[in-house]
């Protein structure tokens, strides 16, 4: 199997923690892909990439680019340069704007290529691109590009999904509704496909269900908050005091024509499973509460009745107790190990206090293999890691509390103080801003 070179024009929102043989600060990535069909399949899913091209030439100067093009096999060019075909050449410059005259000059410089077809600017059969990278610093744009590329356009990514599924336009939202772009990234990390069953144990307003349903999966979820599941109580939207009678998860999926993929959402405590034993879910995608904008809580025990004997009419829970972050994540991993199908994936966000971060604090389970660990910056001191794990071992009863038996539990307990560290950073930032304003 031969690998063809393709140019991947990426708009990155997450940074992988694994080393890659690419210039991380460039939006252009050169990939080796077995076929054009596979390249098109990739672009049908990604929301991070703008376009992909079959790479014909690459250089750090015009001379290098032209030499690279002249060495590209002519037999690979000819199918797209026939006399009965039509084409056009576009130019994209990253971090710099060219005049029309400059663009025409660069296109004319490619006259040595054996184009035999006719130019058609409106509806060409083949589209070619000159792509120039002028770096990432808008305040220090070089005269000449850092890298130049020339290739045949293959396909565009799914960037339009970010706008069409925007939370701003969504019927039912909450304080922590997930950004549409990140929701689709999570669905891709979970490898969600048609007819999968996808579960979110902290479903909230169902934002993560929408991206999975878009890819043809059947979706369901649970949440401890009665009001959120039933669309009751105070609204999160600005200038709206109370939620309307039709604000609920089902209405969100109906809004996008995805209601047929909606199974149900139940009021349930994620720490106390309600499911029958067995491998029920193909993918588990979730964003657990961090204790910042949403409380971390679970139903209490009878021993806690003295502490909290009153029924909460707002949340419809008799007893509520604190739920440490470390316990949330270990319960989540244990649930995934037991209820995912073999090869199924768990995708979730893990909040991190960056000065203390090491890979050792990522929760582990013997039935789950860590696939990827990506970072999204929240502030100079905090971030969250998108953790993707895959079930590689059948769950046994002895795996119930394996994390606490192998001596690895203690490093993860640092997650419990994330809330205090987060607000400590906020307090310091506010104090600094007030001090600067007084100067």
CSV table of C-alpha atoms in Angstrom, one decimal:
chain,number,residue,atom,x,y,z
A,1,UNK,CA,0.0,0.0,0.0
A,2,UNK,CA,1.5,3.3,-1.1
A,3,UNK,CA,1.0,6.5,1.0
A,4,UNK,CA,0.3,9.7,-0.9
A,5,UNK,CA,1.2,13.1,0.6
A,6,UNK,CA,-1.8,15.4,1.5
A,7,UNK,CA,-1.7,18.9,2.9
A,8,UNK,CA,-4.0,19.4,5.8
A,9,UNK,CA,-5.1,23.0,6.5
A,10,UNK,CA,-6.0,22.8,10.2
A,11,UNK,CA,-7.6,25.3,12.5
A,12,UNK,CA,-6.6,23.8,15.9
A,13,UNK,CA,-8.4,24.2,19.2
A,14,UNK,CA,-6.7,21.5,21.1
A,15,UNK,CA,-3.0,20.7,21.5
A,16,UNK,CA,-1.9,17.1,21.7
A,17,UNK,CA,0.4,16.2,24.5
A,18,UNK,CA,2.1,13.5,22.3
A,19,UNK,CA,5.1,14.4,20.2
A,20,UNK,CA,4.4,14.9,16.5
A,21,UNK,CA,6.7,15.4,13.5
A,22,UNK,CA,5.1,18.7,12.5
A,23,UNK,CA,5.7,22.3,13.1
A,24,UNK,CA,3.1,22.8,15.8
A,25,UNK,CA,2.8,26.6,15.2
A,26,UNK,CA,1.8,26.2,11.6
A,27,UNK,CA,-1.8,25.7,10.4
A,28,UNK,CA,-0.5,23.5,7.6
A,29,UNK,CA,0.2,19.8,8.3
A,30,UNK,CA,1.6,17.3,5.8
A,31,UNK,CA,0.0,13.9,6.2
A,32,UNK,CA,0.6,10.5,4.5
A,33,UNK,CA,-2.8,9.0,3.7
A,34,UNK,CA,-3.3,5.7,1.7
A,35,UNK,CA,-6.0,7.1,-0.6
A,36,UNK,CA,-8.0,10.1,-1.7
A,37,UNK,CA,-11.1,8.2,-0.6
A,38,UNK,CA,-9.7,8.1,3.0
A,39,UNK,CA,-8.8,11.8,2.8
A,40,UNK,CA,-12.4,12.6,1.8
A,41,UNK,CA,-13.7,10.4,4.7
A,42,UNK,CA,-11.5,12.3,7.1
A,43,UNK,CA,-12.9,15.7,6.0
A,44,UNK,CA,-16.5,14.5,6.3
A,45,UNK,CA,-15.9,14.3,10.1
A,46,UNK,CA,-13.5,17.0,11.2
A,47,UNK,CA,-14.5,20.4,12.4
A,48,UNK,CA,-10.8,21.4,13.1
A,49,UNK,CA,-9.7,21.4,9.5
A,50,UNK,CA,-10.6,23.9,6.7
A,51,UNK,CA,-9.4,21.9,3.7
A,52,UNK,CA,-7.2,19.0,2.4
A,53,UNK,CA,-5.1,19.0,-0.7
A,54,UNK,CA,-3.1,16.5,-2.7
A,55,UNK,CA,0.3,17.9,-2.2
A,56,UNK,CA,2.3,18.4,-5.5
A,57,UNK,CA,5.0,20.7,-4.3
A,58,UNK,CA,6.5,22.3,-1.1
A,59,UNK,CA,9.4,24.6,-0.4
A,60,UNK,CA,10.7,27.3,1.9
A,61,UNK,CA,11.1,29.7,-1.1
A,62,UNK,CA,9.6,30.1,-4.6
A,63,UNK,CA,12.6,28.4,-6.1
A,64,UNK,CA,12.3,25.4,-3.8
A,65,UNK,CA,8.6,25.2,-4.6
A,66,UNK,CA,9.1,25.3,-8.3
A,67,UNK,CA,11.9,22.7,-8.1
A,68,UNK,CA,9.6,20.4,-6.0
A,69,UNK,CA,6.8,20.8,-8.6
A,70,UNK,CA,9.2,19.9,-11.5
A,71,UNK,CA,10.2,16.7,-9.7
A,72,UNK,CA,6.6,15.7,-9.1
A,73,UNK,CA,5.7,12.6,-11.3
A,74,UNK,CA,4.0,13.9,-14.5
A,75,UNK,CA,1.9,10.7,-14.7
A,76,UNK,CA,0.2,11.8,-11.5
A,77,UNK,CA,-0.5,15.3,-12.8
A,78,UNK,CA,-1.8,14.4,-16.3
A,79,UNK,CA,-5.3,13.0,-15.3
A,80,UNK,CA,-6.1,16.5,-14.1
A,81,UNK,CA,-4.5,18.6,-16.9
A,82,UNK,CA,-6.2,17.1,-19.9
A,83,UNK,CA,-7.2,19.4,-22.8
A,84,UNK,CA,-10.9,18.5,-22.3
A,85,UNK,CA,-10.9,19.5,-18.6
A,86,UNK,CA,-11.4,22.8,-16.9
A,87,UNK,CA,-9.5,24.3,-13.9
A,88,UNK,CA,-8.6,27.3,-11.8
A,89,UNK,CA,-5.8,28.3,-9.4
A,90,UNK,CA,-6.5,30.0,-6.1
A,91,UNK,CA,-4.1,31.6,-3.6
A,92,UNK,CA,-4.4,31.6,0.1
A,93,UNK,CA,-1.9,33.5,2.3
A,94,UNK,CA,-2.0,32.8,6.0
A,95,UNK,CA,-1.3,36.0,8.1
A,96,UNK,CA,-0.8,38.3,5.1
A,97,UNK,CA,-3.0,39.9,2.4
A,98,UNK,CA,-1.8,40.1,-1.2
A,99,UNK,CA,-3.0,42.5,-3.9
A,100,UNK,CA,-4.7,41.1,-6.9
A,101,UNK,CA,-1.7,42.0,-9.0
A,102,UNK,CA,0.6,40.0,-6.7
A,103,UNK,CA,-1.7,37.0,-6.9
A,104,UNK,CA,-1.8,37.1,-10.7
A,105,UNK,CA,2.0,37.3,-10.8
A,106,UNK,CA,2.4,34.2,-8.6
A,107,UNK,CA,-0.1,32.3,-10.7
A,108,UNK,CA,1.7,33.3,-13.9
A,109,UNK,CA,4.9,32.0,-12.5
A,110,UNK,CA,3.5,28.4,-12.7
A,111,UNK,CA,3.2,28.5,-16.5
A,112,UNK,CA,5.8,25.7,-16.7
A,113,UNK,CA,3.2,23.2,-15.4
A,114,UNK,CA,1.6,21.3,-18.3
A,115,UNK,CA,-1.9,22.7,-18.0
A,116,UNK,CA,-3.8,21.8,-21.3
A,117,UNK,CA,-7.3,22.5,-20.2
A,118,UNK,CA,-9.4,25.6,-20.1
A,119,UNK,CA,-9.6,28.1,-17.3
A,120,UNK,CA,-13.1,28.2,-15.7
A,121,UNK,CA,-13.4,30.5,-12.7
A,122,UNK,CA,-17.0,29.7,-11.8
A,123,UNK,CA,-17.4,25.9,-12.1
A,124,UNK,CA,-14.1,24.1,-12.8
A,125,UNK,CA,-13.6,20.4,-12.7
A,126,UNK,CA,-10.3,20.8,-10.8
A,127,UNK,CA,-9.2,23.4,-8.4
A,128,UNK,CA,-5.5,24.0,-7.5
A,129,UNK,CA,-4.2,26.1,-4.6
A,130,UNK,CA,-1.0,28.1,-3.9
A,131,UNK,CA,-0.8,28.3,-0.1
A,132,UNK,CA,1.7,30.5,1.7
A,133,UNK,CA,2.5,30.5,5.4
A,134,UNK,CA,3.7,33.8,6.9
A,135,UNK,CA,3.9,32.6,10.5
A,136,UNK,CA,1.6,33.2,13.5
A,137,UNK,CA,2.7,36.7,14.7
A,138,UNK,CA,0.5,39.4,13.1
A,139,UNK,CA,2.9,42.1,14.5
A,140,UNK,CA,5.9,40.6,12.8
A,141,UNK,CA,4.9,39.4,9.3
A,142,UNK,CA,8.0,38.5,7.2
A,143,UNK,CA,8.4,39.8,3.6
A,144,UNK,CA,8.6,36.3,2.2
A,145,UNK,CA,6.6,33.2,3.4
A,146,UNK,CA,8.1,30.7,5.7
A,147,UNK,CA,6.6,27.8,3.7
A,148,UNK,CA,4.9,27.5,0.3
A,149,UNK,CA,2.7,24.7,-0.9
A,150,UNK,CA,0.9,23.8,-4.2
A,151,UNK,CA,-1.7,21.1,-4.4
A,152,UNK,CA,-5.0,19.9,-5.9
A,153,UNK,CA,-8.0,20.6,-3.7
A,154,UNK,CA,-9.7,17.4,-2.4
A,155,UNK,CA,-12.4,18.4,0.1
A,156,UNK,CA,-13.4,20.9,2.8
A,157,UNK,CA,-13.9,20.1,6.4
A,158,UNK,CA,-17.1,20.5,8.4
A,159,UNK,CA,-16.4,23.9,9.9
A,160,UNK,CA,-20.0,25.0,9.0
A,161,UNK,CA,-21.3,22.7,11.7
A,162,UNK,CA,-19.9,25.0,14.4
A,163,UNK,CA,-22.2,27.8,13.2
A,164,UNK,CA,-25.3,25.7,12.4
A,165,UNK,CA,-25.1,24.0,15.8
A,166,UNK,CA,-24.1,27.1,17.7
A,167,UNK,CA,-25.2,27.2,21.4
A,168,UNK,CA,-26.2,30.8,20.8
A,169,UNK,CA,-29.0,29.6,18.5
A,170,UNK,CA,-30.0,26.5,20.6
A,171,UNK,CA,-33.4,26.2,22.0
A,172,UNK,CA,-32.5,24.8,25.4
A,173,UNK,CA,-29.2,25.8,27.1
A,174,UNK,CA,-27.7,25.7,30.6
A,175,UNK,CA,-24.8,27.4,32.4
A,176,UNK,CA,-22.3,24.8,31.1
A,177,UNK,CA,-23.7,23.8,27.7
A,178,UNK,CA,-20.8,22.5,25.7
A,179,UNK,CA,-19.5,24.6,22.7
A,180,UNK,CA,-20.5,23.0,19.4
A,181,UNK,CA,-17.0,22.7,18.1
A,182,UNK,CA,-15.8,20.8,21.2
A,183,UNK,CA,-18.8,18.6,21.1
A,184,UNK,CA,-18.0,17.4,17.6
A,185,UNK,CA,-14.3,16.9,18.6
A,186,UNK,CA,-15.5,14.7,21.4
A,187,UNK,CA,-17.7,12.7,19.1
A,188,UNK,CA,-14.8,12.2,16.8
A,189,UNK,CA,-12.5,11.1,19.6
A,190,UNK,CA,-15.2,8.6,20.6
A,191,UNK,CA,-15.4,7.4,17.0
A,192,UNK,CA,-19.1,7.7,17.0
A,193,UNK,CA,-20.8,6.0,14.0
A,194,UNK,CA,-24.3,5.3,12.8
A,195,UNK,CA,-26.4,3.0,15.1
A,196,UNK,CA,-24.0,3.3,18.1
A,197,UNK,CA,-25.6,3.8,21.5
A,198,UNK,CA,-24.0,6.8,23.1
A,199,UNK,CA,-24.5,7.7,26.8
A,200,UNK,CA,-23.8,10.8,28.9
A,201,UNK,CA,-24.0,10.3,32.7
A,202,UNK,CA,-23.9,14.1,33.3
A,203,UNK,CA,-26.1,15.0,30.4
A,204,UNK,CA,-27.2,18.5,31.5
A,205,UNK,CA,-29.0,20.1,28.5
A,206,UNK,CA,-27.8,17.4,26.1
A,207,UNK,CA,-25.2,19.3,24.1
A,208,UNK,CA,-23.0,16.2,23.8
A,209,UNK,CA,-25.9,14.1,22.6
A,210,UNK,CA,-26.5,16.4,19.7
A,211,UNK,CA,-23.1,15.9,18.0
A,212,UNK,CA,-23.3,12.1,18.4
A,213,UNK,CA,-26.9,12.1,17.0
A,214,UNK,CA,-25.6,14.1,14.0
A,215,UNK,CA,-23.4,11.2,13.2
A,216,UNK,CA,-26.3,8.7,13.3
A,217,UNK,CA,-25.9,7.4,16.9
A,218,UNK,CA,-28.8,6.7,19.3
A,219,UNK,CA,-28.3,8.9,22.4
A,220,UNK,CA,-29.4,8.9,26.1
A,221,UNK,CA,-28.2,10.3,29.4
A,222,UNK,CA,-28.8,10.8,33.1
A,223,UNK,CA,-28.4,13.7,35.4
A,224,UNK,CA,-29.0,14.3,39.1
A,225,UNK,CA,-30.7,17.6,38.5
A,226,UNK,CA,-34.4,17.1,38.2
A,227,UNK,CA,-35.1,20.6,36.9
A,228,UNK,CA,-32.6,20.3,34.1
A,229,UNK,CA,-33.8,16.9,32.9
A,230,UNK,CA,-37.4,18.2,32.9
A,231,UNK,CA,-36.6,21.7,31.6
A,232,UNK,CA,-37.9,23.5,34.7
A,233,UNK,CA,-36.8,26.3,36.9
A,234,UNK,CA,-34.7,29.4,36.1
A,235,UNK,CA,-33.4,30.0,32.6
A,236,UNK,CA,-29.8,30.3,31.8
A,237,UNK,CA,-30.4,32.6,28.8
A,238,UNK,CA,-30.0,36.3,29.3
A,239,UNK,CA,-33.2,38.4,29.7
A,240,UNK,CA,-35.2,35.2,30.3
A,241,UNK,CA,-36.3,34.5,33.9
A,242,UNK,CA,-37.9,31.0,33.6
A,243,UNK,CA,-37.6,28.2,31.2
A,244,UNK,CA,-40.5,27.7,28.8
A,245,UNK,CA,-42.7,24.6,28.7
A,246,UNK,CA,-41.0,23.2,25.6
A,247,UNK,CA,-37.4,23.8,26.7
A,248,UNK,CA,-35.9,20.3,27.1
A,249,UNK,CA,-33.3,17.9,25.6
A,250,UNK,CA,-35.8,16.3,23.2
A,251,UNK,CA,-36.7,19.8,21.8
A,252,UNK,CA,-32.9,20.4,21.2
A,253,UNK,CA,-32.6,17.3,19.0
A,254,UNK,CA,-35.9,18.1,17.3
A,255,UNK,CA,-34.5,21.5,16.4
A,256,UNK,CA,-31.8,19.9,14.3
A,257,UNK,CA,-34.0,17.1,12.9
A,258,UNK,CA,-32.4,14.5,15.1
A,259,UNK,CA,-35.3,13.5,17.4
A,260,UNK,CA,-35.5,10.0,16.0
A,261,UNK,CA,-32.1,9.3,17.6
A,262,UNK,CA,-33.2,10.3,21.1
A,263,UNK,CA,-33.8,7.4,23.4
A,264,UNK,CA,-34.4,9.2,26.8
A,265,UNK,CA,-32.9,11.2,29.7
A,266,UNK,CA,-33.4,10.0,33.2
A,267,UNK,CA,-33.0,11.6,36.7
A,268,UNK,CA,-30.3,9.5,38.3
A,269,UNK,CA,-27.2,9.8,40.5
A,270,UNK,CA,-24.1,8.8,38.5
A,271,UNK,CA,-22.5,7.3,41.6
A,272,UNK,CA,-25.4,4.8,42.0
A,273,UNK,CA,-25.9,2.9,38.7
A,274,UNK,CA,-29.5,2.1,37.6
A,275,UNK,CA,-28.5,-0.1,34.7
A,276,UNK,CA,-28.7,-3.9,34.5
A,277,UNK,CA,-25.3,-5.7,34.3
A,278,UNK,CA,-23.8,-6.0,30.9
A,279,UNK,CA,-22.1,-4.1,28.1
A,280,UNK,CA,-24.7,-1.6,27.0
A,281,UNK,CA,-23.0,1.4,25.4
A,282,UNK,CA,-20.7,1.8,22.4
A,283,UNK,CA,-19.5,5.2,23.6
A,284,UNK,CA,-19.6,7.2,26.8
A,285,UNK,CA,-19.1,11.0,26.2
A,286,UNK,CA,-19.4,13.4,29.1
A,287,UNK,CA,-18.3,16.6,30.9
A,288,UNK,CA,-18.5,16.0,34.7
A,289,UNK,CA,-19.1,19.0,36.9
A,290,UNK,CA,-16.0,20.7,38.3
A,291,UNK,CA,-17.7,22.5,41.2
A,292,UNK,CA,-17.3,25.9,39.6
A,293,UNK,CA,-20.5,26.7,37.7
A,294,UNK,CA,-22.2,23.4,38.6
A,295,UNK,CA,-22.1,21.7,42.0
A,296,UNK,CA,-20.5,18.3,42.4
A,297,UNK,CA,-23.1,16.3,44.4
A,298,UNK,CA,-24.7,13.0,44.8
A,299,UNK,CA,-27.5,11.4,46.9
A,300,UNK,CA,-26.5,10.9,50.5
A,301,UNK,CA,-26.9,7.9,52.8
A,302,UNK,CA,-29.1,7.4,55.8
A,303,UNK,CA,-26.2,8.4,58.1
A,304,UNK,CA,-26.4,11.9,56.6
A,305,UNK,CA,-30.1,12.3,57.4
A,306,UNK,CA,-29.3,14.3,60.6
A,307,UNK,CA,-27.1,16.7,58.6
A,308,UNK,CA,-29.7,17.3,55.9
A,309,UNK,CA,-33.2,16.1,56.9
A,310,UNK,CA,-35.1,18.6,54.8
A,311,UNK,CA,-36.3,17.7,51.3
A,312,UNK,CA,-35.0,20.0,48.6
A,313,UNK,CA,-38.0,21.0,46.5
A,314,UNK,CA,-35.8,22.6,43.9
A,315,UNK,CA,-33.7,19.5,43.2
A,316,UNK,CA,-36.2,16.8,44.2
A,317,UNK,CA,-33.6,14.9,46.2
A,318,UNK,CA,-34.1,14.0,49.8
A,319,UNK,CA,-30.4,14.1,50.9
A,320,UNK,CA,-27.6,15.6,49.0
A,321,UNK,CA,-23.9,15.2,49.9
A,322,UNK,CA,-20.6,16.4,48.5
A,323,UNK,CA,-19.1,14.4,45.7
A,324,UNK,CA,-15.3,14.8,45.5
A,325,UNK,CA,-13.8,15.2,42.0
A,326,UNK,CA,-11.5,12.2,42.4
A,327,UNK,CA,-14.5,10.0,43.3
A,328,UNK,CA,-16.5,11.4,40.3
A,329,UNK,CA,-13.7,10.3,37.9
A,330,UNK,CA,-13.1,6.9,39.5
A,331,UNK,CA,-16.8,6.2,39.5
A,332,UNK,CA,-16.9,7.2,35.8
A,333,UNK,CA,-14.0,5.0,34.9
A,334,UNK,CA,-15.5,2.0,36.8
A,335,UNK,CA,-18.8,2.6,35.1
A,336,UNK,CA,-17.2,2.7,31.7
A,337,UNK,CA,-15.1,-0.4,32.3
A,338,UNK,CA,-18.3,-2.3,33.2
A,339,UNK,CA,-20.8,-1.0,30.7
A,340,UNK,CA,-18.8,-0.2,27.6
A,341,UNK,CA,-18.7,-2.8,24.8
A,342,UNK,CA,-15.2,-4.2,24.1
A,343,UNK,CA,-13.4,-1.6,22.0
A,344,UNK,CA,-15.9,1.1,23.1
A,345,UNK,CA,-14.5,4.5,24.1
A,346,UNK,CA,-14.8,6.8,27.1
A,347,UNK,CA,-14.3,10.5,26.3
A,348,UNK,CA,-14.4,13.1,29.1
A,349,UNK,CA,-12.9,16.4,30.4
A,350,UNK,CA,-10.6,16.5,33.4
A,351,UNK,CA,-10.0,19.9,35.0
A,352,UNK,CA,-6.3,20.5,35.9
A,353,UNK,CA,-4.4,23.0,38.0
A,354,UNK,CA,-1.5,23.5,35.6
A,355,UNK,CA,1.5,24.1,38.0
A,356,UNK,CA,0.9,20.7,39.6
A,357,UNK,CA,0.1,18.8,36.4
A,358,UNK,CA,1.8,15.5,35.5
A,359,UNK,CA,0.5,12.6,33.5
A,360,UNK,CA,0.5,10.5,36.7
A,361,UNK,CA,-2.6,12.3,37.9
A,362,UNK,CA,-4.7,11.0,35.0
A,363,UNK,CA,-7.1,8.4,36.5
A,364,UNK,CA,-6.5,4.9,35.2
A,365,UNK,CA,-8.4,1.6,35.2
A,366,UNK,CA,-7.0,-1.9,34.2
A,367,UNK,CA,-9.9,-2.4,31.7
A,368,UNK,CA,-9.3,0.9,30.0
A,369,UNK,CA,-6.3,2.0,27.8
A,370,UNK,CA,-5.4,5.7,27.5
A,371,UNK,CA,-5.7,6.7,23.8
A,372,UNK,CA,-5.2,10.4,23.9
A,373,UNK,CA,-4.7,13.3,26.3
A,374,UNK,CA,-5.2,16.8,24.9
A,375,UNK,CA,-5.2,20.2,26.6
A,376,UNK,CA,-7.6,23.2,26.4
A,377,UNK,CA,-6.3,26.2,28.2
A,378,UNK,CA,-8.7,28.0,30.5
A,379,UNK,CA,-6.3,30.4,32.2
A,380,UNK,CA,-2.6,30.7,33.0
A,381,UNK,CA,-3.1,28.4,36.0
A,382,UNK,CA,-5.9,26.1,34.9
A,383,UNK,CA,-6.9,24.0,31.9
A,384,UNK,CA,-8.8,20.9,31.2
A,385,UNK,CA,-7.6,17.7,29.5
A,386,UNK,CA,-9.7,15.9,27.0
A,387,UNK,CA,-9.2,12.3,28.0
A,388,UNK,CA,-10.0,9.4,25.6
A,389,UNK,CA,-9.8,5.8,26.8
A,390,UNK,CA,-10.7,2.5,25.1
A,391,UNK,CA,-12.0,-0.7,26.7
A,392,UNK,CA,-9.4,-3.4,26.2
A,393,UNK,CA,-10.3,-5.9,28.9
A,394,UNK,CA,-13.5,-7.6,30.1
A,395,UNK,CA,-14.7,-6.2,33.4
A,396,UNK,CA,-14.5,-8.6,36.4
A,397,UNK,CA,-15.7,-8.2,40.0
A,398,UNK,CA,-12.1,-7.8,41.2
A,399,UNK,CA,-11.8,-4.7,39.0
A,400,UNK,CA,-14.4,-2.9,41.1
A,401,UNK,CA,-11.9,-1.0,43.3
A,402,UNK,CA,-8.6,-1.8,41.6
A,403,UNK,CA,-7.5,1.8,41.7
A,404,UNK,CA,-7.4,1.8,45.5
A,405,UNK,CA,-5.7,-1.5,45.8
A,406,UNK,CA,-2.6,-0.8,43.7
A,407,UNK,CA,-1.5,2.3,45.7
A,408,UNK,CA,-2.1,4.7,42.8
A,409,UNK,CA,-5.2,6.4,44.3
A,410,UNK,CA,-3.4,9.1,46.3
A,411,UNK,CA,-2.0,11.2,43.4
A,412,UNK,CA,-5.5,11.7,42.0
A,413,UNK,CA,-6.9,13.1,45.2
A,414,UNK,CA,-5.4,16.5,44.3
A,415,UNK,CA,-8.3,17.0,41.9
A,416,UNK,CA,-10.5,17.5,45.0
A,417,UNK,CA,-8.9,21.0,45.6
A,418,UNK,CA,-9.4,22.2,42.0
A,419,UNK,CA,-12.2,24.5,43.0
A,420,UNK,CA,-10.3,26.2,45.8
A,421,UNK,CA,-7.2,26.6,43.5
A,422,UNK,CA,-9.4,27.9,40.7
A,423,UNK,CA,-11.1,30.6,42.9
A,424,UNK,CA,-7.7,31.5,44.5
A,425,UNK,CA,-6.4,32.3,41.0
A,426,UNK,CA,-9.6,34.4,40.3
A,427,UNK,CA,-9.2,36.3,43.5
A,428,UNK,CA,-5.6,37.1,42.8
A,429,UNK,CA,-6.4,38.2,39.3
A,430,UNK,CA,-9.2,40.6,40.5
A,431,UNK,CA,-6.9,42.0,43.2
A,432,UNK,CA,-4.1,42.6,40.6
A,433,UNK,CA,-6.6,44.3,38.2
A,434,UNK,CA,-7.9,46.6,41.0
A,435,UNK,CA,-4.3,47.5,42.0
A,436,UNK,CA,-3.5,48.3,38.3
A,437,UNK,CA,-6.6,50.5,38.0
A,438,UNK,CA,-5.5,52.5,41.0
A,439,UNK,CA,-2.2,53.5,39.5
